[in-house]
Amino acid sequence: MKLKSLTIAIALAATSASAFAAEKTEGFYIGVFGDYYDASWKNLNMHQNLEVNESASWGAEVGYRFSDYWSARLEYADMDFNAFLKNPIPNGNRNDVDGERFGVDALYHFGGGPFYGLFGIKEVKVATDNTFLNAGVGYQHFITDGLFVNAETSVYQGLDRGYTDVNAKLGINYLFGQSSVAEEPVQPAPEPVIVEVAPVDSDNDNIPDADDQCPNTPMTDAVDGTGCTLYEDKEVTVSLLVTFPNNTSAVSTQYLNDIDKVAEFLKEYPDTTVLLEGHTSSVGKASYNKWLSKKRADAVAKKLVADGVAEDRITTVGLGEERLKNEANTKAAHEENRRVEAHIKTIKNVKVLR
């Protein structure tokens, strides 16, 4: 018997059977089996010229099912090995050698279903004794409440001489103490009557009251998925431009309203500061213009302080003629360059409107 053919037969037996749905209770079982054992043993003790190969065998087993998940069994197999004796015949001599195998296995049934894993210890006697640890997988199919077939394959690892063998097995067994319980037909549950109730939205923001974490949101506000007002960051700015006559730092009354607006902005946003930049035209000495531009910035700063802005929030700098707005050498250009400028901006969190 070839291993490939037996493996195909085991696969067909496992896949052609339908699953047996009943749960398995505790009980003893007995069975018989046939198997194929693939060995490759050379130079056995007391038989230095003897090589042992595959075996076709039959056997019997007795076991106990402890639960849906665990069972154990004792196994005996009568084995018939193919052997090869090198000497004294020059070309060797092939013959059959009788053997036997016995041992114990523990089986774990995955999820209580048909597939299981196994591990055990076996003694194989052929010409000499060899002890093996074995592990493998298998499949059970219940034909009736107690009668079932099984197919499995295992790897054997020798403890005495390090042999590694393979075994494939097909058996039939009977588990005592099982009985089918007729299942009552399952009556379909009556379909529930669903009564749709429109969700209540008291503040008309399209978020039902049951999910609304911010009730009574103003109608003008856009809201998020929890019914709360949406906000967005928006940049707000204010600018100041004060011009001066030639060679003076006095602030004209016409700019007082503009300075007041800057003061109010600074009060509304207390984290902001202001930089006042003083400038001159290109007429005159650069060093004098530097001094005059700083004096102009300081004059505007005094107006802001008078409006209630703290001095430590105001910085002044005199740039003289370093940054001309108009580089032409004309009266209009000079008037445009004589100035104090400020630009203040900040981020404001504002509501999003619907």
mmCIF file of C-alpha atoms in Angstrom:
data_model
loop_
_atom_site.group_PDB
_atom_site.id
_atom_site.type_symbol
_atom_site.label_atom_id
_atom_site.label_comp_id
_atom_site.label_asym_id
_atom_site.label_seq_id
_atom_site.Cartn_x
_atom_site.Cartn_y
_atom_site.Cartn_z
ATOM 1 C CA MET A 1 0.000 0.000 0.000
ATOM 2 C CA LYS A 2 1.381 3.413 -0.963
ATOM 3 C CA LEU A 3 1.216 6.424 1.414
ATOM 4 C CA LYS A 4 -0.076 8.732 -1.336
ATOM 5 C CA SER A 5 -3.031 6.451 -2.121
ATOM 6 C CA LEU A 6 -3.965 6.084 1.549
ATOM 7 C CA THR A 7 -3.769 9.856 2.096
ATOM 8 C CA ILE A 8 -6.170 10.439 -0.824
ATOM 9 C CA ALA A 9 -8.551 7.849 0.612
ATOM 10 C CA ILE A 10 -8.486 9.498 4.032
ATOM 11 C CA ALA A 11 -9.203 12.927 2.520
ATOM 12 C CA LEU A 12 -12.156 11.574 0.505
ATOM 13 C CA ALA A 13 -13.560 9.835 3.580
ATOM 14 C CA ALA A 14 -13.293 13.004 5.649
ATOM 15 C CA THR A 15 -14.833 15.378 3.113
ATOM 16 C CA SER A 16 -17.622 13.146 1.788
ATOM 17 C CA ALA A 17 -19.266 12.682 5.197
ATOM 18 C CA SER A 18 -21.890 15.052 6.554
ATOM 19 C CA ALA A 19 -21.442 16.428 10.095
ATOM 20 C CA PHE A 20 -23.289 14.648 12.961
ATOM 21 C CA ALA A 21 -24.880 17.372 15.052
ATOM 22 C CA ALA A 22 -25.537 15.635 18.380
ATOM 23 C CA GLU A 23 -23.245 16.405 21.290
ATOM 24 C CA LYS A 24 -21.205 13.465 22.603
ATOM 25 C CA THR A 25 -21.530 12.445 26.235
ATOM 26 C CA GLU A 26 -19.099 10.422 28.332
ATOM 27 C CA GLY A 27 -18.600 6.752 27.471
ATOM 28 C CA PHE A 28 -16.277 3.931 26.406
ATOM 29 C CA TYR A 29 -15.614 3.102 22.789
ATOM 30 C CA ILE A 30 -13.912 0.232 20.939
ATOM 31 C CA GLY A 31 -12.734 0.020 17.359
ATOM 32 C CA VAL A 32 -10.604 -1.611 14.711
ATOM 33 C CA PHE A 33 -8.377 0.024 12.125
ATOM 34 C CA GLY A 34 -5.981 -0.455 9.264
ATOM 35 C CA ASP A 35 -2.920 1.710 8.818
ATOM 36 C CA TYR A 36 0.236 2.364 6.860
ATOM 37 C CA TYR A 37 3.501 2.974 8.731
ATOM 38 C CA ASP A 38 6.432 4.491 6.808
ATOM 39 C CA ALA A 39 9.745 3.574 8.498
ATOM 40 C CA SER A 40 13.364 3.708 7.418
ATOM 41 C CA TRP A 41 15.457 1.887 10.012
ATOM 42 C CA LYS A 42 19.043 0.838 9.290
ATOM 43 C CA ASN A 43 21.610 -1.279 11.139
ATOM 44 C CA LEU A 44 19.390 -2.421 13.999
ATOM 45 C CA ASN A 45 21.102 -3.801 17.149
ATOM 46 C CA MET A 46 21.974 -7.471 16.719
ATOM 47 C CA HIS A 47 21.025 -7.041 13.046
ATOM 48 C CA GLN A 48 23.679 -4.761 11.568
ATOM 49 C CA ASN A 49 22.761 -5.710 7.995
ATOM 50 C CA LEU A 50 18.992 -5.411 8.439
ATOM 51 C CA GLU A 51 17.022 -2.440 7.073
ATOM 52 C CA VAL A 52 13.284 -2.096 7.887
ATOM 53 C CA ASN A 53 10.937 -0.109 5.636
ATOM 54 C CA GLU A 54 7.152 0.458 5.431
ATOM 55 C CA SER A 55 4.442 -1.622 7.075
ATOM 56 C CA ALA A 56 0.768 -2.325 6.355
ATOM 57 C CA SER A 57 -1.014 -3.334 9.518
ATOM 58 C CA TRP A 58 -4.326 -3.812 11.283
ATOM 59 C CA GLY A 59 -5.174 -3.178 14.918
ATOM 60 C CA ALA A 60 -7.698 -2.608 17.671
ATOM 61 C CA GLU A 61 -8.217 0.126 20.240
ATOM 62 C CA VAL A 62 -10.285 0.881 23.324
ATOM 63 C CA GLY A 63 -10.913 4.396 24.594
ATOM 64 C CA TYR A 64 -12.965 6.658 26.806
ATOM 65 C CA ARG A 65 -14.696 9.947 25.873
ATOM 66 C CA PHE A 66 -14.383 12.208 28.938
ATOM 67 C CA SER A 67 -16.253 15.223 27.468
ATOM 68 C CA ASP A 68 -16.996 17.004 24.230
ATOM 69 C CA TYR A 69 -13.335 18.009 24.095
ATOM 70 C CA TRP A 70 -11.177 15.215 25.555
ATOM 71 C CA SER A 71 -10.795 11.474 25.096
ATOM 72 C CA ALA A 72 -8.033 8.875 25.531
ATOM 73 C CA ARG A 73 -7.335 5.429 24.065
ATOM 74 C CA LEU A 74 -5.148 2.318 24.262
ATOM 75 C CA GLU A 75 -3.956 0.948 20.903
ATOM 76 C CA TYR A 76 -2.538 -2.319 19.612
ATOM 77 C CA ALA A 77 -1.409 -2.953 16.003
ATOM 78 C CA ASP A 78 -0.139 -6.140 14.337
ATOM 79 C CA MET A 79 2.467 -4.902 11.826
ATOM 80 C CA ASP A 80 3.995 -6.481 8.716
ATOM 81 C CA PHE A 81 7.227 -4.671 7.689
ATOM 82 C CA ASN A 82 9.127 -4.905 4.431
ATOM 83 C CA ALA A 83 12.781 -5.665 5.318
ATOM 84 C CA PHE A 84 16.069 -5.848 3.436
ATOM 85 C CA LEU A 85 18.960 -8.097 4.521
ATOM 86 C CA LYS A 86 22.259 -7.120 2.834
ATOM 87 C CA ASN A 87 24.341 -10.208 3.694
ATOM 88 C CA PRO A 88 25.240 -12.928 3.257
ATOM 89 C CA ILE A 89 23.630 -12.664 -0.207
ATOM 90 C CA PRO A 90 25.740 -10.195 -2.256
ATOM 91 C CA ASN A 91 22.780 -8.423 -3.831
ATOM 92 C CA GLY A 92 20.711 -8.505 -0.648
ATOM 93 C CA ASN A 93 17.469 -10.262 0.176
ATOM 94 C CA ARG A 94 14.011 -8.747 0.686
ATOM 95 C CA ASN A 95 11.535 -10.372 3.063
ATOM 96 C CA ASP A 96 8.667 -9.543 5.408
ATOM 97 C CA VAL A 97 9.289 -9.063 9.138
ATOM 98 C CA ASP A 98 6.505 -9.256 11.724
ATOM 99 C CA GLY A 99 6.174 -6.549 14.360
ATOM 100 C CA GLU A 100 3.707 -5.045 16.780
ATOM 101 C CA ARG A 101 2.874 -1.606 18.157
ATOM 102 C CA PHE A 102 1.086 -0.666 21.363
ATOM 103 C CA GLY A 103 0.703 2.475 23.407
ATOM 104 C CA VAL A 104 -1.624 5.237 24.611
ATOM 105 C CA ASP A 105 -2.939 8.491 23.038
ATOM 106 C CA ALA A 106 -4.730 11.573 24.334
ATOM 107 C CA LEU A 107 -7.133 13.305 21.900
ATOM 108 C CA TYR A 108 -8.365 16.911 21.967
ATOM 109 C CA HIS A 109 -11.514 17.538 19.873
ATOM 110 C CA PHE A 110 -11.373 21.135 18.580
ATOM 111 C CA GLY A 111 -14.544 22.968 19.675
ATOM 112 C CA GLY A 112 -16.139 19.598 20.373
ATOM 113 C CA GLY A 113 -16.315 19.088 16.593
ATOM 114 C CA PRO A 114 -15.107 16.373 14.204
ATOM 115 C CA PHE A 115 -11.459 17.502 13.954
ATOM 116 C CA TYR A 116 -9.012 16.556 16.700
ATOM 117 C CA GLY A 117 -5.355 16.653 17.620
ATOM 118 C CA LEU A 118 -3.538 13.800 19.341
ATOM 119 C CA PHE A 119 -0.322 13.005 21.183
ATOM 120 C CA GLY A 120 0.942 9.826 22.800
ATOM 121 C CA ILE A 121 3.743 7.336 23.462
ATOM 122 C CA LYS A 122 4.191 4.014 21.610
ATOM 123 C CA GLU A 123 6.391 0.933 21.737
ATOM 124 C CA VAL A 124 7.220 -0.617 18.320
ATOM 125 C CA LYS A 125 8.698 -4.118 18.365
ATOM 126 C CA VAL A 126 10.396 -5.378 15.204
ATOM 127 C CA ALA A 127 13.718 -7.193 15.510
ATOM 128 C CA THR A 128 14.311 -4.891 18.504
ATOM 129 C CA ASP A 129 12.245 -2.598 20.746
ATOM 130 C CA ASN A 130 11.888 1.115 19.919
ATOM 131 C CA THR A 131 10.035 3.755 21.988
ATOM 132 C CA PHE A 132 8.380 6.682 20.128
ATOM 133 C CA LEU A 133 6.547 9.886 20.959
ATOM 134 C CA ASN A 134 3.824 10.593 18.402
ATOM 135 C CA ALA A 135 1.650 13.611 17.522
ATOM 136 C CA GLY A 136 -0.887 14.161 14.782
ATOM 137 C CA VAL A 137 -4.336 15.281 13.621
ATOM 138 C CA GLY A 138 -7.512 13.453 12.703
ATOM 139 C CA TYR A 139 -11.170 13.603 11.686
ATOM 140 C CA GLN A 140 -14.214 11.728 13.071
ATOM 141 C CA HIS A 141 -17.540 11.216 11.332
ATOM 142 C CA PHE A 142 -20.508 9.740 13.250
ATOM 143 C CA ILE A 143 -22.674 7.532 11.073
ATOM 144 C CA THR A 144 -25.180 6.936 13.894
ATOM 145 C CA ASP A 145 -25.363 8.062 17.518
ATOM 146 C CA GLY A 146 -22.525 5.706 18.515
ATOM 147 C CA LEU A 147 -20.943 4.380 15.316
ATOM 148 C CA PHE A 148 -18.229 6.519 13.796
ATOM 149 C CA VAL A 149 -15.294 6.300 11.393
ATOM 150 C CA ASN A 150 -12.041 8.151 11.813
ATOM 151 C CA ALA A 151 -9.039 9.058 9.682
ATOM 152 C CA GLU A 152 -5.769 10.450 11.017
ATOM 153 C CA THR A 153 -2.075 10.895 10.349
ATOM 154 C CA SER A 154 0.786 11.162 12.856
ATOM 155 C CA VAL A 155 4.519 11.753 13.044
ATOM 156 C CA TYR A 156 6.543 9.350 15.220
ATOM 157 C CA GLN A 157 9.821 10.480 16.811
ATOM 158 C CA GLY A 158 12.103 7.762 18.203
ATOM 159 C CA LEU A 159 13.537 8.180 21.696
ATOM 160 C CA ASP A 160 16.056 5.295 21.460
ATOM 161 C CA ARG A 161 17.611 5.814 18.027
ATOM 162 C CA GLY A 162 16.218 9.096 16.700
ATOM 163 C CA TYR A 163 14.123 7.559 13.899
ATOM 164 C CA THR A 164 11.393 9.814 12.441
ATOM 165 C CA ASP A 165 8.435 7.890 10.954
ATOM 166 C CA VAL A 166 5.004 8.716 9.512
ATOM 167 C CA ASN A 167 1.738 6.862 10.074
ATOM 168 C CA ALA A 168 -1.686 7.099 8.366
ATOM 169 C CA LYS A 169 -4.693 5.362 9.864
ATOM 170 C CA LEU A 170 -8.350 4.606 8.946
ATOM 171 C CA GLY A 171 -10.716 3.002 11.477
ATOM 172 C CA ILE A 172 -14.266 2.295 12.578
ATOM 173 C CA ASN A 173 -15.420 2.559 16.213
ATOM 174 C CA TYR A 174 -18.461 2.387 18.454
ATOM 175 C CA LEU A 175 -19.104 4.793 21.347
ATOM 176 C CA PHE A 176 -21.407 3.301 23.977
ATOM 177 C CA GLY A 177 -24.108 5.217 25.868
ATOM 178 C CA GLN A 178 -25.203 7.637 23.116
ATOM 179 C CA SER A 179 -28.788 8.360 22.100
ATOM 180 C CA SER A 180 -30.415 10.899 19.836
ATOM 181 C CA VAL A 181 -32.900 13.356 21.288
ATOM 182 C CA ALA A 182 -35.524 14.498 18.864
ATOM 183 C CA GLU A 183 -35.452 18.215 18.638
ATOM 184 C CA GLU A 184 -38.682 20.114 18.968
ATOM 185 C CA PRO A 185 -39.438 22.103 15.841
ATOM 186 C CA VAL A 186 -38.488 25.699 16.317
ATOM 187 C CA GLN A 187 -41.462 27.978 15.970
ATOM 188 C CA PRO A 188 -40.648 31.224 14.240
ATOM 189 C CA ALA A 189 -40.895 34.202 16.564
ATOM 190 C CA PRO A 190 -43.645 36.636 15.672
ATOM 191 C CA GLU A 191 -42.422 39.643 13.808
ATOM 192 C CA PRO A 192 -42.344 42.704 16.057
ATOM 193 C CA VAL A 193 -44.633 45.563 15.230
ATOM 194 C CA ILE A 194 -42.497 48.627 14.698
ATOM 195 C CA VAL A 195 -44.125 51.930 15.435
ATOM 196 C CA GLU A 196 -42.100 54.818 14.098
ATOM 197 C CA VAL A 197 -42.086 57.909 16.274
ATOM 198 C CA ALA A 198 -40.675 61.113 14.882
ATOM 199 C CA PRO A 199 -37.731 62.300 17.029
ATOM 200 C CA VAL A 200 -38.269 65.529 18.978
ATOM 201 C CA ASP A 201 -36.042 68.488 18.018
ATOM 202 C CA SER A 202 -36.970 71.322 20.364
ATOM 203 C CA ASP A 203 -34.457 73.914 19.085
ATOM 204 C CA ASN A 204 -34.852 73.003 15.381
ATOM 205 C CA ASP A 205 -31.131 72.414 14.813
ATOM 206 C CA ASN A 206 -31.702 69.033 13.068
ATOM 207 C CA ILE A 207 -30.245 67.150 16.078
ATOM 208 C CA PRO A 208 -32.867 65.110 18.012
ATOM 209 C CA ASP A 209 -33.214 66.045 21.669
ATOM 210 C CA ALA A 210 -31.997 62.569 22.660
ATOM 211 C CA ASP A 211 -28.630 63.292 21.012
ATOM 212 C CA ASP A 212 -28.495 67.061 21.580
ATOM 213 C CA GLN A 213 -25.795 67.964 24.119
ATOM 214 C CA CYS A 214 -26.460 71.721 23.774
ATOM 215 C CA PRO A 215 -30.234 72.341 23.924
ATOM 216 C CA ASN A 216 -31.707 75.707 22.937
ATOM 217 C CA THR A 217 -28.932 76.608 20.499
ATOM 218 C CA PRO A 218 -29.701 79.939 18.756
ATOM 219 C CA MET A 219 -31.329 79.504 15.360
ATOM 220 C CA THR A 220 -28.593 81.583 13.732
ATOM 221 C CA ASP A 221 -25.794 79.218 14.786
ATOM 222 C CA ALA A 222 -24.474 76.297 12.772
ATOM 223 C CA VAL A 223 -24.095 73.184 14.961
ATOM 224 C CA ASP A 224 -21.941 70.043 15.026
ATOM 225 C CA GLY A 225 -23.119 66.422 15.368
ATOM 226 C CA THR A 226 -23.802 66.905 19.090
ATOM 227 C CA GLY A 227 -26.011 69.975 18.585
ATOM 228 C CA CYS A 228 -23.437 72.479 19.910
ATOM 229 C CA THR A 229 -22.508 75.760 18.203
ATOM 230 C CA LEU A 230 -19.696 75.512 15.664
ATOM 231 C CA TYR A 231 -16.799 77.928 15.963
ATOM 232 C CA GLU A 232 -13.968 78.793 13.586
ATOM 233 C CA ASP A 233 -10.719 80.715 13.907
ATOM 234 C CA LYS A 234 -10.785 84.053 12.113
ATOM 235 C CA GLU A 235 -7.957 86.570 11.751
ATOM 236 C CA VAL A 236 -8.850 90.124 12.873
ATOM 237 C CA THR A 237 -6.598 93.115 12.168
ATOM 238 C CA VAL A 238 -6.352 96.853 12.779
ATOM 239 C CA SER A 239 -3.942 99.357 11.203
ATOM 240 C CA LEU A 240 -2.869 102.890 12.079
ATOM 241 C CA LEU A 241 -1.348 105.615 9.905
ATOM 242 C CA VAL A 242 -0.506 109.044 11.353
ATOM 243 C CA THR A 243 1.290 111.646 9.162
ATOM 244 C CA PHE A 244 3.221 114.676 10.350
ATOM 245 C CA PRO A 245 4.191 118.139 9.010
ATOM 246 C CA ASN A 246 7.863 118.759 8.277
ATOM 247 C CA ASN A 247 10.213 118.744 11.295
ATOM 248 C CA THR A 248 7.545 118.118 13.956
ATOM 249 C CA SER A 249 6.350 115.253 16.161
ATOM 250 C CA ALA A 250 3.042 116.735 17.296
ATOM 251 C CA VAL A 251 0.036 114.474 16.643
ATOM 252 C CA SER A 252 -2.748 116.218 14.742
ATOM 253 C CA THR A 253 -6.235 116.026 16.260
ATOM 254 C CA GLN A 254 -7.543 114.557 13.013
ATOM 255 C CA TYR A 255 -5.918 111.198 13.974
ATOM 256 C CA LEU A 256 -7.296 110.949 17.518
ATOM 257 C CA ASN A 257 -10.285 108.840 16.436
ATOM 258 C CA ASP A 258 -7.964 106.413 14.604
ATOM 259 C CA ILE A 259 -5.758 106.130 17.700
ATOM 260 C CA ASP A 260 -8.858 105.514 19.848
ATOM 261 C CA LYS A 261 -9.865 102.604 17.569
ATOM 262 C CA VAL A 262 -6.433 101.013 18.009
ATOM 263 C CA ALA A 263 -6.732 101.468 21.779
ATOM 264 C CA GLU A 264 -10.148 99.758 21.799
ATOM 265 C CA PHE A 265 -8.751 96.867 19.739
ATOM 266 C CA LEU A 266 -5.918 96.378 22.222
ATOM 267 C CA LYS A 267 -8.391 96.396 25.110
ATOM 268 C CA GLU A 268 -10.672 93.864 23.391
ATOM 269 C CA TYR A 269 -7.745 91.512 22.779
ATOM 270 C CA PRO A 270 -5.572 91.799 25.903
ATOM 271 C CA ASP A 271 -2.976 89.313 24.631
ATOM 272 C CA THR A 272 -1.997 91.575 21.721
ATOM 273 C CA THR A 273 0.854 94.100 21.600
ATOM 274 C CA VAL A 274 1.630 96.923 19.192
ATOM 275 C CA LEU A 275 4.815 98.073 17.461
ATOM 276 C CA LEU A 276 4.762 101.764 16.449
ATOM 277 C CA GLU A 277 7.192 102.501 13.600
ATOM 278 C CA GLY A 278 8.256 106.131 13.151
ATOM 279 C CA HIS A 279 9.486 107.411 9.739
ATOM 280 C CA THR A 280 10.758 110.628 8.120
ATOM 281 C CA SER A 281 11.350 111.939 4.629
ATOM 282 C CA SER A 282 14.835 111.972 3.104
ATOM 283 C CA VAL A 283 15.237 115.703 3.691
ATOM 284 C CA GLY A 284 17.911 116.555 6.315
ATOM 285 C CA LYS A 285 20.589 114.544 8.045
ATOM 286 C CA ALA A 286 19.985 110.821 8.552
ATOM 287 C CA SER A 287 20.972 110.916 12.259
ATOM 288 C CA TYR A 288 18.508 113.720 12.956
ATOM 289 C CA ASN A 289 15.788 111.986 11.014
ATOM 290 C CA LYS A 290 16.387 108.842 13.103
ATOM 291 C CA TRP A 291 15.865 110.820 16.314
ATOM 292 C CA LEU A 292 12.798 112.635 14.945
ATOM 293 C CA SER A 293 11.117 109.406 13.772
ATOM 294 C CA LYS A 294 11.496 107.868 17.232
ATOM 295 C CA LYS A 295 10.027 110.986 18.817
ATOM 296 C CA ARG A 296 7.014 110.741 16.488
ATOM 297 C CA ALA A 297 6.428 107.069 17.486
ATOM 298 C CA ASP A 298 6.702 108.022 21.166
ATOM 299 C CA ALA A 299 4.127 110.798 20.673
ATOM 300 C CA VAL A 300 1.569 108.291 19.312
ATOM 301 C CA ALA A 301 2.407 105.891 22.160
ATOM 302 C CA LYS A 302 1.539 108.594 24.715
ATOM 303 C CA LYS A 303 -1.915 108.961 23.122
ATOM 304 C CA LEU A 304 -2.509 105.184 23.467
ATOM 305 C CA VAL A 305 -1.409 105.234 27.108
ATOM 306 C CA ALA A 306 -3.776 108.159 27.687
ATOM 307 C CA ASP A 307 -6.550 105.952 26.227
ATOM 308 C CA GLY A 308 -5.848 103.263 28.848
ATOM 309 C CA VAL A 309 -3.344 100.952 27.110
ATOM 310 C CA ALA A 310 -0.534 99.648 29.361
ATOM 311 C CA GLU A 311 2.926 100.924 28.438
ATOM 312 C CA ASP A 312 4.444 97.421 28.473
ATOM 313 C CA ARG A 313 2.208 96.473 25.532
ATOM 314 C CA ILE A 314 3.607 99.249 23.328
ATOM 315 C CA THR A 315 6.965 99.204 21.564
ATOM 316 C CA THR A 316 8.300 102.170 19.554
ATOM 317 C CA VAL A 317 11.098 102.295 17.009
ATOM 318 C CA GLY A 318 12.527 105.143 14.926
ATOM 319 C CA LEU A 319 13.504 104.133 11.402
ATOM 320 C CA GLY A 320 14.257 107.589 10.039
ATOM 321 C CA GLU A 321 14.538 107.572 6.279
ATOM 322 C CA GLU A 322 15.377 103.861 6.031
ATOM 323 C CA ARG A 323 11.975 102.792 4.663
ATOM 324 C CA LEU A 324 10.604 105.426 2.336
ATOM 325 C CA LYS A 325 7.132 104.789 0.987
ATOM 326 C CA ASN A 326 7.782 107.137 -1.902
ATOM 327 C CA GLU A 327 11.361 107.703 -3.057
ATOM 328 C CA ALA A 328 10.564 110.668 -5.306
ATOM 329 C CA ASN A 329 12.159 114.006 -4.382
ATOM 330 C CA THR A 330 8.884 115.939 -4.362
ATOM 331 C CA LYS A 331 6.829 117.760 -1.750
ATOM 332 C CA ALA A 332 4.033 115.168 -1.983
ATOM 333 C CA ALA A 333 6.516 112.323 -1.582
ATOM 334 C CA HIS A 334 8.077 113.956 1.495
ATOM 335 C CA GLU A 335 4.631 114.418 3.078
ATOM 336 C CA GLU A 336 3.810 110.754 2.466
ATOM 337 C CA ASN A 337 7.044 109.590 4.111
ATOM 338 C CA ARG A 338 6.612 111.608 7.334
ATOM 339 C CA ARG A 339 4.499 109.069 9.282
ATOM 340 C CA VAL A 340 3.951 106.579 12.110
ATOM 341 C CA GLU A 341 2.539 103.144 11.157
ATOM 342 C CA ALA A 342 1.194 100.188 13.131
ATOM 343 C CA HIS A 343 -0.367 96.881 12.066
ATOM 344 C CA ILE A 344 -1.932 94.573 14.694
ATOM 345 C CA LYS A 345 -3.505 91.175 14.058
ATOM 346 C CA THR A 346 -4.782 88.297 16.185
ATOM 347 C CA ILE A 347 -6.933 85.151 15.905
ATOM 348 C CA LYS A 348 -10.530 85.320 17.116
ATOM 349 C CA ASN A 349 -12.801 82.323 17.731
ATOM 350 C CA VAL A 350 -16.108 83.240 16.074
ATOM 351 C CA LYS A 351 -19.413 81.453 15.562
ATOM 352 C CA VAL A 352 -20.263 79.816 12.248
ATOM 353 C CA LEU A 353 -23.621 80.966 11.003
ATOM 354 C CA ARG A 354 -26.195 78.712 9.334
#
